[in-house]
Tab-separated table of C-alpha atoms in Angstrom:
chain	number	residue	atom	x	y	z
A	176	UNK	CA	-127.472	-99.435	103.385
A	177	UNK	CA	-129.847	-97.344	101.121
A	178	UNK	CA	-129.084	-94.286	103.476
A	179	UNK	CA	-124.806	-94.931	103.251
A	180	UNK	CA	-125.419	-95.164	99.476
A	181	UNK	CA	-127.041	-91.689	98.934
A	182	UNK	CA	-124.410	-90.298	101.469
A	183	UNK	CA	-121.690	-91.798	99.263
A	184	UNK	CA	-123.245	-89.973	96.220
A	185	UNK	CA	-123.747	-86.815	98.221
A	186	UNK	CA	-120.122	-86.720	98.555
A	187	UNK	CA	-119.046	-87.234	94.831
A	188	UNK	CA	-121.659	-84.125	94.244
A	189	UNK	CA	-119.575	-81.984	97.048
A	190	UNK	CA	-116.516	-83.429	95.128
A	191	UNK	CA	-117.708	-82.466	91.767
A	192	UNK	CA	-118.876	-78.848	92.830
A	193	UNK	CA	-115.486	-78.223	94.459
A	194	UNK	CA	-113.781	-79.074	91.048
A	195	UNK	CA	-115.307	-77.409	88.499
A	196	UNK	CA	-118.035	-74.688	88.197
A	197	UNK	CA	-119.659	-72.202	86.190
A	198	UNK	CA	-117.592	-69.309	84.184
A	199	UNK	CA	-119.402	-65.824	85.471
A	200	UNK	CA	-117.210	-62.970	84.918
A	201	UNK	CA	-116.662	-60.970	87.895
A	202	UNK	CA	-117.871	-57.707	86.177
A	203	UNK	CA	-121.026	-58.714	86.015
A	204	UNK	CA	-121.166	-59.386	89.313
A	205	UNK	CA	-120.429	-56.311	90.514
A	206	UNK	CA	-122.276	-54.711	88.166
A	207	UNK	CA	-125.745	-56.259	87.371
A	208	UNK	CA	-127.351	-53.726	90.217
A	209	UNK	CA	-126.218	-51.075	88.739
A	210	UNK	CA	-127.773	-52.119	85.371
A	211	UNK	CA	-130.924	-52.668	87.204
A	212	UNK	CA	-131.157	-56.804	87.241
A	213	UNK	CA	-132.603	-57.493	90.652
A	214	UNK	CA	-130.963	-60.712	92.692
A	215	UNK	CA	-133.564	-63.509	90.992
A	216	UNK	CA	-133.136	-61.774	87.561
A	217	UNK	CA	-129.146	-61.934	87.840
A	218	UNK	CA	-129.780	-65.776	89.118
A	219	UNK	CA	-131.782	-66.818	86.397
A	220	UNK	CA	-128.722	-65.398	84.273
A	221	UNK	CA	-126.353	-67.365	86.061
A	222	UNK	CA	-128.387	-70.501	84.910
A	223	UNK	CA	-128.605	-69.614	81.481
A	224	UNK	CA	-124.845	-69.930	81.361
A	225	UNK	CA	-125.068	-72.450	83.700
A	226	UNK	CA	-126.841	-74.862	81.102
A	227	UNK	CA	-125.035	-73.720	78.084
A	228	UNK	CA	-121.572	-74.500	79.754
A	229	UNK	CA	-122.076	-77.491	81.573
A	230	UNK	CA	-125.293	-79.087	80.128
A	231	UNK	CA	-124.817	-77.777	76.445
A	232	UNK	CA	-128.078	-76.560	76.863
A	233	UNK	CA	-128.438	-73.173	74.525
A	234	UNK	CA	-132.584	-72.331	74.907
A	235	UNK	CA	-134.172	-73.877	78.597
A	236	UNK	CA	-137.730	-73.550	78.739
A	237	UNK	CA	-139.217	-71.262	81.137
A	238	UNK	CA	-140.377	-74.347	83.164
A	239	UNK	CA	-137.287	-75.593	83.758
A	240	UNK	CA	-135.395	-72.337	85.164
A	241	UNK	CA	-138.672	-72.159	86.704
A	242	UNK	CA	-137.787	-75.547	88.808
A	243	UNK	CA	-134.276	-73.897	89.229
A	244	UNK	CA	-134.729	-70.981	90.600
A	245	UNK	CA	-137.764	-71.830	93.133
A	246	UNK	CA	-140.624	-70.325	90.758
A	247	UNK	CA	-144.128	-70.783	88.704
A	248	UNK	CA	-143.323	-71.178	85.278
A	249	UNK	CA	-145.091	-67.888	84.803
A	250	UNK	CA	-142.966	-65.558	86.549
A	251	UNK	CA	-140.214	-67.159	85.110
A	252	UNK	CA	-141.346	-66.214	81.851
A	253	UNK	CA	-142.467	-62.627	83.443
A	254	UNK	CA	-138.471	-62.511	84.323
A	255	UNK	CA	-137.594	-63.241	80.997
A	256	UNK	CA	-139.908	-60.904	78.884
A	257	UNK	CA	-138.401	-57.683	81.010
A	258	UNK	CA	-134.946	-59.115	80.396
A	259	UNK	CA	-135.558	-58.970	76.372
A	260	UNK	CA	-137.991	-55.668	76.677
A	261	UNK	CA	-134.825	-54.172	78.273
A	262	UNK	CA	-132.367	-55.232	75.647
A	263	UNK	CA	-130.124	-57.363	78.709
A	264	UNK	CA	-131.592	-60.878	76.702
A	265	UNK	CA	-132.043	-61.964	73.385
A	266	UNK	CA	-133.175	-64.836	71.764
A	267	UNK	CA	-130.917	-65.922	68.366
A	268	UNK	CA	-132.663	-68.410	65.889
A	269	UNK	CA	-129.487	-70.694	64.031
A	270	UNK	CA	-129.583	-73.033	61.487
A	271	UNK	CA	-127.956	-76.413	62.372
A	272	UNK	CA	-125.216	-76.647	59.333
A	273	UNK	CA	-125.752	-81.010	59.703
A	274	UNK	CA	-129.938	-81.748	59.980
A	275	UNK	CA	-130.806	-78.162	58.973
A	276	UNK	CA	-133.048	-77.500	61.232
A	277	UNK	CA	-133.999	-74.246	63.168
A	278	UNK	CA	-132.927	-73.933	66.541
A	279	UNK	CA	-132.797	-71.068	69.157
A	280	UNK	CA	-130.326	-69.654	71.888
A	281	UNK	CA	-130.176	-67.209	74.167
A	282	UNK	CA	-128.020	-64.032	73.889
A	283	UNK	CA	-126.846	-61.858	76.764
A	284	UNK	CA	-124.143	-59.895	74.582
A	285	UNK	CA	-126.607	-57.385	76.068
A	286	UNK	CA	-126.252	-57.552	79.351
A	287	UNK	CA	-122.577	-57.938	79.172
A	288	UNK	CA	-122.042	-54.977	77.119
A	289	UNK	CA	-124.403	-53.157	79.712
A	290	UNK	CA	-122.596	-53.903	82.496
A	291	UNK	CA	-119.444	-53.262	81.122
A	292	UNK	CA	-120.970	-49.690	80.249
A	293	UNK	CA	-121.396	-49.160	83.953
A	294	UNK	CA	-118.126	-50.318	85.074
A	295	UNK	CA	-116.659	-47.857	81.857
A	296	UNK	CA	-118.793	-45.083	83.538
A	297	UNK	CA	-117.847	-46.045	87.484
A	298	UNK	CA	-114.577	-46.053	86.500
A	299	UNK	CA	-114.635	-42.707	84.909
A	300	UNK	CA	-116.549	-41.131	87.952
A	301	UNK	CA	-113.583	-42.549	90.581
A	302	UNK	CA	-111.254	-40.773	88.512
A	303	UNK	CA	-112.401	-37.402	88.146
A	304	UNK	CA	-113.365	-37.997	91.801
A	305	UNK	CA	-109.891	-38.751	92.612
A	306	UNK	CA	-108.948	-35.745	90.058
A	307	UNK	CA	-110.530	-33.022	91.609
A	308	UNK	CA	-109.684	-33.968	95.053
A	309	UNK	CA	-105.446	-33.702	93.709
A	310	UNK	CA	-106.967	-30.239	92.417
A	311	UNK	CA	-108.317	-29.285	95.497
A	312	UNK	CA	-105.318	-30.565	97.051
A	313	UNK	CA	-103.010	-28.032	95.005
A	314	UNK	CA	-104.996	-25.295	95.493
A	315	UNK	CA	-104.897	-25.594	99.065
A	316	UNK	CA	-100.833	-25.981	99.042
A	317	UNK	CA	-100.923	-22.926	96.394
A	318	UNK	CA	-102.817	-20.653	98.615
A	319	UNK	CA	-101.101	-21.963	102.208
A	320	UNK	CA	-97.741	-21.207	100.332
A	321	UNK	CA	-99.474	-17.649	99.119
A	322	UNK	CA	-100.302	-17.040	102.693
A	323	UNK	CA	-97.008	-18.177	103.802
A	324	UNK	CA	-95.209	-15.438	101.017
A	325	UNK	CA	-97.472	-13.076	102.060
A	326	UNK	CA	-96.671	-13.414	106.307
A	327	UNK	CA	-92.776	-13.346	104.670
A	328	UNK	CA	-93.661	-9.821	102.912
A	329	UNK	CA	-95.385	-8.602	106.478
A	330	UNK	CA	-91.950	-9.634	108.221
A	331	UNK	CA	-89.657	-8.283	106.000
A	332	UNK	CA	-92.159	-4.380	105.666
A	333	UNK	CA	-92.181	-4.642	109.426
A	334	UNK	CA	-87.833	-5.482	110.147
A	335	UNK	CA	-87.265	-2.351	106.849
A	336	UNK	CA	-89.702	-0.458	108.394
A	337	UNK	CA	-91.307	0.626	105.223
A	338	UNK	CA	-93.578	-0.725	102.739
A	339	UNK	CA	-91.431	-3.132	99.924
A	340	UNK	CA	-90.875	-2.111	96.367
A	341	UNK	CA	-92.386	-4.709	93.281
A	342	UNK	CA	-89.060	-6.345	93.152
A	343	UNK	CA	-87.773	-6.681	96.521
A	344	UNK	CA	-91.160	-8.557	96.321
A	345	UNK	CA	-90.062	-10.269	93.608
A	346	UNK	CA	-87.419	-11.396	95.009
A	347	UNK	CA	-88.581	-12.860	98.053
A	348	UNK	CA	-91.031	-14.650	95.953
A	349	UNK	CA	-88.208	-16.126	94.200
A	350	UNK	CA	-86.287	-17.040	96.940
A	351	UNK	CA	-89.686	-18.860	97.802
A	352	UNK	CA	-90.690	-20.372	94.005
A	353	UNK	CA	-87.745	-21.000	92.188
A	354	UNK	CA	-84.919	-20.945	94.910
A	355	UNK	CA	-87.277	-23.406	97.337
A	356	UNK	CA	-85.590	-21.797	100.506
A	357	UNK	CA	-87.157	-22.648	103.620
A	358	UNK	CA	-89.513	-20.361	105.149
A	359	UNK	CA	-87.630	-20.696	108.623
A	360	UNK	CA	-84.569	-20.361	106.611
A	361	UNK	CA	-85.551	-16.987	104.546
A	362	UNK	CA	-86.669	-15.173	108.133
A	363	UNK	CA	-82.815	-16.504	109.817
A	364	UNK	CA	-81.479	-15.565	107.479
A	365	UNK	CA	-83.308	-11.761	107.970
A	366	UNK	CA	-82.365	-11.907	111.419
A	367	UNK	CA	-78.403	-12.486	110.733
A	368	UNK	CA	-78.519	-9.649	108.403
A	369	UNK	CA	-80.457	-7.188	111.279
A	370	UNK	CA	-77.690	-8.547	113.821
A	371	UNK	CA	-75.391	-7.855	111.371
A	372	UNK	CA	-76.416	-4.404	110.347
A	373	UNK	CA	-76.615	-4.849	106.706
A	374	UNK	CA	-80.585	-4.713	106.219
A	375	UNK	CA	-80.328	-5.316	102.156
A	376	UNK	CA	-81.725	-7.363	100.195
A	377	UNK	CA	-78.770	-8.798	98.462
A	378	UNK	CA	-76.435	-9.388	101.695
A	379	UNK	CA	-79.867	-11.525	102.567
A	380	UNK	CA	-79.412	-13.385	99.124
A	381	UNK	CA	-75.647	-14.075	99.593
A	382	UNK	CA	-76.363	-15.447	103.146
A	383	UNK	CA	-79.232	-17.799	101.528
A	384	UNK	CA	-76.807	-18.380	98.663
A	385	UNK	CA	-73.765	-19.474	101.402
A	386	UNK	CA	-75.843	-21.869	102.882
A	387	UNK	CA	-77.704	-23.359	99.646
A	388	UNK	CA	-73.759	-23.998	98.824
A	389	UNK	CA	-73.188	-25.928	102.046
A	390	UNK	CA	-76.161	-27.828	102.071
A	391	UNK	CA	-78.159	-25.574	104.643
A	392	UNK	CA	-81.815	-26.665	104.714
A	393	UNK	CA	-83.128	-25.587	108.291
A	394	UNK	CA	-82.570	-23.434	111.196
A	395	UNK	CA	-80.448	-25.711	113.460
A	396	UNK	CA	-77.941	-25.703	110.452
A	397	UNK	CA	-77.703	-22.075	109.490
A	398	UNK	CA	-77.096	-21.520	113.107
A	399	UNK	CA	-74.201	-24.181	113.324
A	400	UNK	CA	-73.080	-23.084	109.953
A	401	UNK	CA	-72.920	-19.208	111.108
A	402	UNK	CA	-71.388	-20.140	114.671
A	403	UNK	CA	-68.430	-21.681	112.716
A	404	UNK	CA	-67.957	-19.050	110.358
A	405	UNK	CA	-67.499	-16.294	113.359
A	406	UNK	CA	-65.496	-18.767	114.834
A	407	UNK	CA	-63.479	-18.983	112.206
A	408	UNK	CA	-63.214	-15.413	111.620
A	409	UNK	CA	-62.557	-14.548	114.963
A	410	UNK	CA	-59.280	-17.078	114.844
């Protein structure tokens, strides 16, 4: 009967537990390593809020988060001191407004602004992370599209046969930079003028200028696009 009785309470503890519970912001969690609380020193803060939210408890001895946490009273206390050498724990002495008597509380503003310090700082570190990766990103689109203008100037010197001037360099760039042709679409569009016999620069442009009109973006279509123009033109 005795044993059925203590099960029956056991049960209305499980019940309790599941329905309520201690308020420990997640931030703290995640950071009290990083503010150097070890896993016993992070418990024994959990208990401190622990009795001041559920058991209205403000200032537990030492013994009794001793008993709590599976201690001797002494290196409870130990646990304590480092807290409040470190600044992480305080103790704040109040004045009851009714009896007026002195009592005391523990503080762990400290510890909360601490961790939230961390967290401040982790955060910042993730970003400028994540910053200079997108930098290192860009640069490495920058100089693949440098090396990509660059094979384009090599093409072009080698179809002329000469060297180019500053501004037919300038103007491939441009088709590249501001016009966003294709590369495949710049060199087609080098080949239709060497089949065509007009090696300029600006029958090039009005070829890449044709297509941008009809909505040419790749190879495929310039060559379906320039099969139905001869087409056309030989109707």
């Amino acid at each position: 009967m005795k044993n059925e009785m203590w099960k029956a309470y056991a049960r209305g503890m499980a019940a309790a537990m599941n329905g309520g519970g201690v308020v420990v912001p997640a931030g703290l969690l995640r950071a009290y390593r990083g503010v150097g609380l070890s896993d016993t020193e992070m418990m024994l803060m959990v208990q401190l809020m622990m009795y001041r939210q559920l058991e209205g408890v403000d200032f537990p001895t030492p013994e009794q988060l001793a008993e709590r946490l599976g201690l001797m009273p002494k290196a409870a206390h130990q646990l304590l001191s480092r807290l409040m050498k470190e600044e992480l724990l305080a103790i704040d002495d109040e004045i009851d407004s009714e009896s007026g008597m002195q009592t005391e509380r523990y503080n762990w503003n400290g510890f909360v602004i601490r961790c939230a310090e961390w967290l401040a700082d982790e955060a910042k570190q993730t970003f400028e992370a994540e910053r200079e990766l997108q930098q290192q990103r860009s640069s490495s689109s920058a100089s693949a599209q440098a090396a990509q203008s660059s094979d384009l100037f090599s093409v072009f010197e080698q179809e002329f046969g000469r060297p180019l001037s500053p501004m037919e360099c300038e103007t491939i760039s441009a088709w590249v930079d501001q016009d966003r042709y294709p590369d495949e679409l710049i060199r087609f569009a080098l080949k239709e003028a060497v089949f065509a016999g007009k090696l300029h620069f600006r029958y090039i442009d009005r070829i890449l200028l044709e297509w941008s009109r009809n909505r040419v973006t790749n190879t495929e279509e310039a060559k379906a696009h320039t099969q139905k123009f001869r087409g056309g033109r030989g109707s």
